[in-house]
Amino acid sequence: MIAEIISVGTELLLGQIVNTNAAFIARELAAVGINAYHQSVVGDNRQKLIDVIKIAEERSDLLIFTGGLGPTQDDITKETIASYLNEPLALDSDGLAHIRNYFEKTGREMTANNEKQAVYFKNGLAFKNMNGHALGSYIKKEETAYVVLPGPPNELKEMVQSELMPFLLAEINSDRHYILSKTLRFYGIGESTLASRLAPLIDGQTNPTLAPYAGSHEVSLRITASGKDADDCNQLLEQMVKDVLVSVGDYYYGEGEQNSLANVVGQLLTSKGMTISAAESLTGGLFQSTLVSIPKSSQFFKGGMVAYDEAIKRNGLGISQQLLDEQGTVSEACAIAMSEACRQFFQTDIAISFTGVAGPDDLENQPAGTVWIGISQAGKEPFAKQYRFMKDRNGNRQHAVMQGLDLIRRLVAE
Amino acid sequence: MIAEIISVGTELLLGQIVNTNAAFIARELAAVGINAYHQSVVGDNRQKLIDVIKIAEERSDLLIFTGGLGPTQDDITKETIASYLNEPLALDSDGLAHIRNYFEKTGREMTANNEKQAVYFKNGLAFKNMNGHALGSYIKKEETAYVVLPGPPNELKEMVQSELMPFLLAEINSDRHYILSKTLRFYGIGESTLASRLAPLIDGQTNPTLAPYAGSHEVSLRITASGKDADDCNQLLEQMVKDVLVSVGDYYYGEGEQNSLANVVGQLLTSKGMTISAAESLTGGLFQSTLVSIPKSSQFFKGGMVAYDEAIKRNGLGISQQLLDEQGTVSEACAIAMSEACRQFFQTDIAISFTGVAGPDDLENQPAGTVWIGISQAGKEPFAKQYRFMKDRNGNRQHAVMQGLDLIRRLVAE
């Protein structure tokens, strides 16, 4: 099966939005081994869309359309394909009820326009839209299959994962039409190092497939298994996770597409009933804000100080003038003193401190990217570690926060 | 002239990267009135690329290729087009010197592969690459023009703005081959409201053109003028800026593609020699981190406290238990007390406080999204304002920070 992704929308041609949908669908197709050799973008124009369909039919046998399923006159994707194929559209009663229900619940008036979002290819299938109104649809005619999907990314993603992919897998392989994915997350290893360490697994495998992705300051690895049922997939996934962790387990911090290092740290602290505070200089509150981004962070995070100016390190945290004069603010001693003072001031089990040179300029004769992270923990010797990041100002600040989270994770997980 | 954007790269077909280049080029073309009705993506495959070229030639007369100009064997865009057109490639001596110079300066060894990045269509033009090695190139043959551009976005953007667009403008209009753009930035007005207020200007204009873009929690408006020289363009831009500000000037905070509300606040505070501190609850350090993201923020930002837990509002900032019991933490009185205590503790000219309900859960019987922002300023009556944001947890936190920055901007600009 050779797929082609056809995005419909004048806003794409004008560059008003970036085509993230095509990348998302491409990733999903690649994960199950469906090849896609072409992507196209065309405006909301009937004749141009038909011309693009004709070209695509010559070179691909699964045409996946996104966009143009809205309620307005501009939105012509389903109607154009139906009339081109000479196939009738029909109203899906469940889809229509779903739209009616939305308008009733929100107290807004439903117009006749909205009804057309509930149509599908009568001789094909309807795909439910859990995050919006427009149904997706599928039809096969002669040797070509046509899939229409909504344009808003949250609607599209959900429909692709819940409806389209299981259906396509059943089509290409009736024995393996169940898919499950697992995303493993790693900190402290680059994408290329991860890929090369896993090369024996990645090169050899067709099921499960492995796809590494570089995030900001971390890497994730998506493992996708297909099988006859969930048990079958889970078995394949479990074995592969084991194999992966043998090679790169030291960098693994958790699983889940929506997970984060901060989230894992929050869960660890909560489960151990521990609290944390922070004293931040170059990170300027970013560490604390990252913790607060997690719902229920009040269970483990109490507060902290942003001691950006030297005077605040002195007057706010009580760091001695002598230490600042003799060691400087970018020093092991200052990082340790900040974390100790912070833990006492905010009365928490752990305190972390960040002091260093964000850049672009050097500071105290130390190059931009130099960062000391200090840790103070009740009943244990405080310590600080030095890092040298090579990013720009905010890259260095973000990297320091991730490094701090990883330090806490390893400490608390012990 | 009808353009078509053809992106070459297997990583796009696999969904490993998002095609931001196509959106960028599309925006640039739209800004000068060049229509583009199609975008295509094809892999690093000679025959498939030729097939795509043949299709594009039938419907467009300016084919803009991106990607596949790297030093490796995969990178075949220039070679494929040249052999398809039966046009020779030649080494550009300036381009080659630029690459050699890079390898000498960084002490790395230059391989023969790198030389091929300096080739261009001998009977066409070379485009300089200020941010990398691969030259761009242009050739016109019969009725079709072919442009090749590098794939890395920072190389592509620079080349499009400095080389391609001025050249294309000269081609389509020899009297108006100079372009200048200005980006105006607005906070507190939505994209659709801005567009509808400016409709009389947007609908009528072909030069300058106006394009609004929605950012996160703000809107920008790009004004692009073409003329015979810089003076000509500047005159057109100045008049249009005036007309725009008559309609929506109250929301305007500054200009520049790379500018930000935090940046403008930082400049204002610095120019007036004023210092600021912050006491944050729901924003959890995000306001302070946003200020610290600006280089030289130490000139105006001293530090602050993240008083997330109620105990820290009491023990850290000294808010009275009575106030917290009687008014709650999500209250005008608490916001004012936090800002006053903060200004005294950190000894700054201004202090700002944030207290509220980030969500997803309600707090103190107040719905998620309720936020009080307090301001304390030396010699002036402190005050607090209430807001109700309708985003998710982190959307509400980000919105509160933007709103706080805008309050400070208006206060200091007075």
PDB file of N, CA, C and O in Angstrom, chain A residues 19-54:
ATOM      1  N   ASN A  19       2.016  23.122   8.242  1.00  0.00           N
ATOM      2  CA  ASN A  19       1.356  21.846   7.989  1.00  0.00           C
ATOM      3  C   ASN A  19       1.841  20.748   8.953  1.00  0.00           C
ATOM      4  O   ASN A  19       2.539  19.821   8.549  1.00  0.00           O
ATOM      5  N   THR A  20       1.435  20.868  10.197  1.00  0.00           N
ATOM      6  CA  THR A  20       1.823  19.844  11.179  1.00  0.00           C
ATOM      7  C   THR A  20       1.054  18.544  10.950  1.00  0.00           C
ATOM      8  O   THR A  20       1.538  17.468  11.299  1.00  0.00           O
ATOM      9  N   ASN A  21      -0.150  18.636  10.359  1.00  0.00           N
ATOM     10  CA  ASN A  21      -0.942  17.425  10.133  1.00  0.00           C
ATOM     11  C   ASN A  21      -0.223  16.426   9.237  1.00  0.00           C
ATOM     12  O   ASN A  21      -0.257  15.218   9.493  1.00  0.00           O
ATOM     13  N   ALA A  22       0.411  16.930   8.179  1.00  0.00           N
ATOM     14  CA  ALA A  22       1.084  16.016   7.249  1.00  0.00           C
ATOM     15  C   ALA A  22       2.194  15.264   7.979  1.00  0.00           C
ATOM     16  O   ALA A  22       2.352  14.053   7.802  1.00  0.00           O
ATOM     17  N   ALA A  23       2.958  15.970   8.814  1.00  0.00           N
ATOM     18  CA  ALA A  23       4.038  15.315   9.553  1.00  0.00           C
ATOM     19  C   ALA A  23       3.473  14.267  10.516  1.00  0.00           C
ATOM     20  O   ALA A  23       4.006  13.163  10.641  1.00  0.00           O
ATOM     21  N   PHE A  24       2.368  14.623  11.168  1.00  0.00           N
ATOM     22  CA  PHE A  24       1.772  13.681  12.123  1.00  0.00           C
ATOM     23  C   PHE A  24       1.307  12.407  11.425  1.00  0.00           C
ATOM     24  O   PHE A  24       1.614  11.285  11.857  1.00  0.00           O
ATOM     25  N   ILE A  25       0.570  12.564  10.331  1.00  0.00           N
ATOM     26  CA  ILE A  25       0.071  11.385   9.609  1.00  0.00           C
ATOM     27  C   ILE A  25       1.249  10.565   9.077  1.00  0.00           C
ATOM     28  O   ILE A  25       1.260   9.333   9.157  1.00  0.00           O
ATOM     29  N   ALA A  26       2.249  11.268   8.556  1.00  0.00           N
ATOM     30  CA  ALA A  26       3.423  10.571   8.005  1.00  0.00           C
ATOM     31  C   ALA A  26       4.079   9.696   9.066  1.00  0.00           C
ATOM     32  O   ALA A  26       4.460   8.550   8.798  1.00  0.00           O
ATOM     33  N   ARG A  27       4.191  10.246  10.284  1.00  0.00           N
ATOM     34  CA  ARG A  27       4.790   9.486  11.390  1.00  0.00           C
ATOM     35  C   ARG A  27       3.969   8.254  11.730  1.00  0.00           C
ATOM     36  O   ARG A  27       4.522   7.177  11.971  1.00  0.00           O
ATOM     37  N   GLU A  28       2.659   8.415  11.745  1.00  0.00           N
ATOM     38  CA  GLU A  28       1.784   7.285  12.072  1.00  0.00           C
ATOM     39  C   GLU A  28       1.888   6.191  11.002  1.00  0.00           C
ATOM     40  O   GLU A  28       1.922   5.009  11.323  1.00  0.00           O
ATOM     41  N   LEU A  29       1.914   6.607   9.748  1.00  0.00           N
ATOM     42  CA  LEU A  29       2.013   5.629   8.660  1.00  0.00           C
ATOM     43  C   LEU A  29       3.356   4.901   8.724  1.00  0.00           C
ATOM     44  O   LEU A  29       3.411   3.669   8.611  1.00  0.00           O
ATOM     45  N   ALA A  30       4.432   5.681   8.934  1.00  0.00           N
ATOM     46  CA  ALA A  30       5.764   5.074   8.989  1.00  0.00           C
ATOM     47  C   ALA A  30       5.847   4.060  10.128  1.00  0.00           C
ATOM     48  O   ALA A  30       6.498   3.023   9.998  1.00  0.00           O
ATOM     49  N   ALA A  31       5.154   4.357  11.237  1.00  0.00           N
ATOM     50  CA  ALA A  31       5.233   3.469  12.408  1.00  0.00           C
ATOM     51  C   ALA A  31       4.688   2.076  12.119  1.00  0.00           C
ATOM     52  O   ALA A  31       5.094   1.108  12.757  1.00  0.00           O
ATOM     53  N   VAL A  32       3.769   1.966  11.162  1.00  0.00           N
ATOM     54  CA  VAL A  32       3.232   0.633  10.853  1.00  0.00           C
ATOM     55  C   VAL A  32       3.722   0.135   9.496  1.00  0.00           C
ATOM     56  O   VAL A  32       3.198  -0.845   8.957  1.00  0.00           O
ATOM     57  N   GLY A  33       4.718   0.841   8.952  1.00  0.00           N
ATOM     58  CA  GLY A  33       5.339   0.361   7.731  1.00  0.00           C
ATOM     59  C   GLY A  33       4.594   0.677   6.446  1.00  0.00           C
ATOM     60  O   GLY A  33       4.850   0.056   5.410  1.00  0.00           O
ATOM     61  N   ILE A  34       3.671   1.640   6.478  1.00  0.00           N
ATOM     62  CA  ILE A  34       3.021   2.056   5.227  1.00  0.00           C
ATOM     63  C   ILE A  34       3.869   3.156   4.595  1.00  0.00           C
ATOM     64  O   ILE A  34       4.161   4.172   5.228  1.00  0.00           O
ATOM     65  N   ASN A  35       4.286   2.959   3.363  1.00  0.00           N
ATOM     66  CA  ASN A  35       5.117   3.949   2.679  1.00  0.00           C
ATOM     67  C   ASN A  35       4.282   5.098   2.142  1.00  0.00           C
ATOM     68  O   ASN A  35       3.182   4.891   1.625  1.00  0.00           O
ATOM     69  N   ALA A  36       4.826   6.306   2.257  1.00  0.00           N
ATOM     70  CA  ALA A  36       4.199   7.483   1.647  1.00  0.00           C
ATOM     71  C   ALA A  36       5.299   8.221   0.907  1.00  0.00           C
ATOM     72  O   ALA A  36       6.263   8.661   1.517  1.00  0.00           O
ATOM     73  N   TYR A  37       5.169   8.323  -0.419  1.00  0.00           N
ATOM     74  CA  TYR A  37       6.233   8.936  -1.214  1.00  0.00           C
ATOM     75  C   TYR A  37       5.940  10.374  -1.615  1.00  0.00           C
ATOM     76  O   TYR A  37       6.789  11.047  -2.179  1.00  0.00           O
ATOM     77  N   HIS A  38       4.708  10.816  -1.381  1.00  0.00           N
ATOM     78  CA  HIS A  38       4.348  12.180  -1.778  1.00  0.00           C
ATOM     79  C   HIS A  38       3.436  12.826  -0.750  1.00  0.00           C
ATOM     80  O   HIS A  38       2.600  12.151  -0.145  1.00  0.00           O
ATOM     81  N   GLN A  39       3.603  14.141  -0.587  1.00  0.00           N
ATOM     82  CA  GLN A  39       2.637  14.963   0.130  1.00  0.00           C
ATOM     83  C   GLN A  39       2.287  16.118  -0.796  1.00  0.00           C
ATOM     84  O   GLN A  39       3.148  16.609  -1.521  1.00  0.00           O
ATOM     85  N   SER A  40       1.033  16.535  -0.777  1.00  0.00           N
ATOM     86  CA  SER A  40       0.632  17.675  -1.594  1.00  0.00           C
ATOM     87  C   SER A  40      -0.198  18.634  -0.760  1.00  0.00           C
ATOM     88  O   SER A  40      -0.873  18.225   0.172  1.00  0.00           O
ATOM     89  N   VAL A  41      -0.141  19.898  -1.140  1.00  0.00           N
ATOM     90  CA  VAL A  41      -1.021  20.902  -0.551  1.00  0.00           C
ATOM     91  C   VAL A  41      -1.727  21.608  -1.692  1.00  0.00           C
ATOM     92  O   VAL A  41      -1.094  21.970  -2.692  1.00  0.00           O
ATOM     93  N   VAL A  42      -3.042  21.778  -1.548  1.00  0.00           N
ATOM     94  CA  VAL A  42      -3.819  22.462  -2.577  1.00  0.00           C
ATOM     95  C   VAL A  42      -4.868  23.328  -1.871  1.00  0.00           C
ATOM     96  O   VAL A  42      -5.237  23.049  -0.732  1.00  0.00           O
ATOM     97  N   GLY A  43      -5.297  24.385  -2.534  1.00  0.00           N
ATOM     98  CA  GLY A  43      -6.255  25.307  -1.912  1.00  0.00           C
ATOM     99  C   GLY A  43      -7.680  24.774  -1.923  1.00  0.00           C
ATOM    100  O   GLY A  43      -7.964  23.685  -2.431  1.00  0.00           O
ATOM    101  N   ASP A  44      -8.579  25.533  -1.350  1.00  0.00           N
ATOM    102  CA  ASP A  44      -9.995  25.154  -1.312  1.00  0.00           C
ATOM    103  C   ASP A  44     -10.624  25.480  -2.674  1.00  0.00           C
ATOM    104  O   ASP A  44     -11.437  26.402  -2.790  1.00  0.00           O
ATOM    105  N   ASN A  45     -10.238  24.724  -3.669  1.00  0.00           N
ATOM    106  CA  ASN A  45     -10.649  25.024  -5.036  1.00  0.00           C
ATOM    107  C   ASN A  45     -10.989  23.698  -5.718  1.00  0.00           C
ATOM    108  O   ASN A  45     -10.146  22.799  -5.833  1.00  0.00           O
ATOM    109  N   ARG A  46     -12.238  23.602  -6.177  1.00  0.00           N
ATOM    110  CA  ARG A  46     -12.760  22.338  -6.686  1.00  0.00           C
ATOM    111  C   ARG A  46     -11.911  21.753  -7.822  1.00  0.00           C
ATOM    112  O   ARG A  46     -11.487  20.596  -7.767  1.00  0.00           O
ATOM    113  N   GLN A  47     -11.654  22.536  -8.840  1.00  0.00           N
ATOM    114  CA  GLN A  47     -10.960  21.992 -10.006  1.00  0.00           C
ATOM    115  C   GLN A  47      -9.522  21.623  -9.672  1.00  0.00           C
ATOM    116  O   GLN A  47      -9.014  20.586 -10.102  1.00  0.00           O
ATOM    117  N   LYS A  48      -8.857  22.482  -8.906  1.00  0.00           N
ATOM    118  CA  LYS A  48      -7.462  22.190  -8.542  1.00  0.00           C
ATOM    119  C   LYS A  48      -7.382  20.934  -7.679  1.00  0.00           C
ATOM    120  O   LYS A  48      -6.449  20.133  -7.809  1.00  0.00           O
ATOM    121  N   LEU A  49      -8.376  20.767  -6.804  1.00  0.00           N
ATOM    122  CA  LEU A  49      -8.381  19.565  -5.964  1.00  0.00           C
ATOM    123  C   LEU A  49      -8.559  18.314  -6.827  1.00  0.00           C
ATOM    124  O   LEU A  49      -7.849  17.313  -6.652  1.00  0.00           O
ATOM    125  N   ILE A  50      -9.456  18.371  -7.797  1.00  0.00           N
ATOM    126  CA  ILE A  50      -9.672  17.213  -8.692  1.00  0.00           C
ATOM    127  C   ILE A  50      -8.396  16.900  -9.483  1.00  0.00           C
ATOM    128  O   ILE A  50      -7.998  15.736  -9.609  1.00  0.00           O
ATOM    129  N   ASP A  51      -7.722  17.946  -9.954  1.00  0.00           N
ATOM    130  CA  ASP A  51      -6.474  17.711 -10.685  1.00  0.00           C
ATOM    131  C   ASP A  51      -5.432  17.009  -9.808  1.00  0.00           C
ATOM    132  O   ASP A  51      -4.710  16.117 -10.262  1.00  0.00           O
ATOM    133  N   VAL A  52      -5.370  17.432  -8.553  1.00  0.00           N
ATOM    134  CA  VAL A  52      -4.420  16.814  -7.624  1.00  0.00           C
ATOM    135  C   VAL A  52      -4.806  15.352  -7.358  1.00  0.00           C
ATOM    136  O   VAL A  52      -3.937  14.474  -7.265  1.00  0.00           O
ATOM    137  N   ILE A  53      -6.092  15.089  -7.258  1.00  0.00           N
ATOM    138  CA  ILE A  53      -6.542  13.698  -7.040  1.00  0.00           C
ATOM    139  C   ILE A  53      -6.115  12.817  -8.210  1.00  0.00           C
ATOM    140  O   ILE A  53      -5.591  11.712  -8.026  1.00  0.00           O
ATOM    141  N   LYS A  54      -6.303  13.330  -9.420  1.00  0.00           N
ATOM    142  CA  LYS A  54      -5.957  12.533 -10.609  1.00  0.00           C
ATOM    143  C   LYS A  54      -4.468  12.192 -10.632  1.00  0.00           C
ATOM    144  O   LYS A  54      -4.073  11.071 -10.957  1.00  0.00           O
TER     145      LYS A  54
END
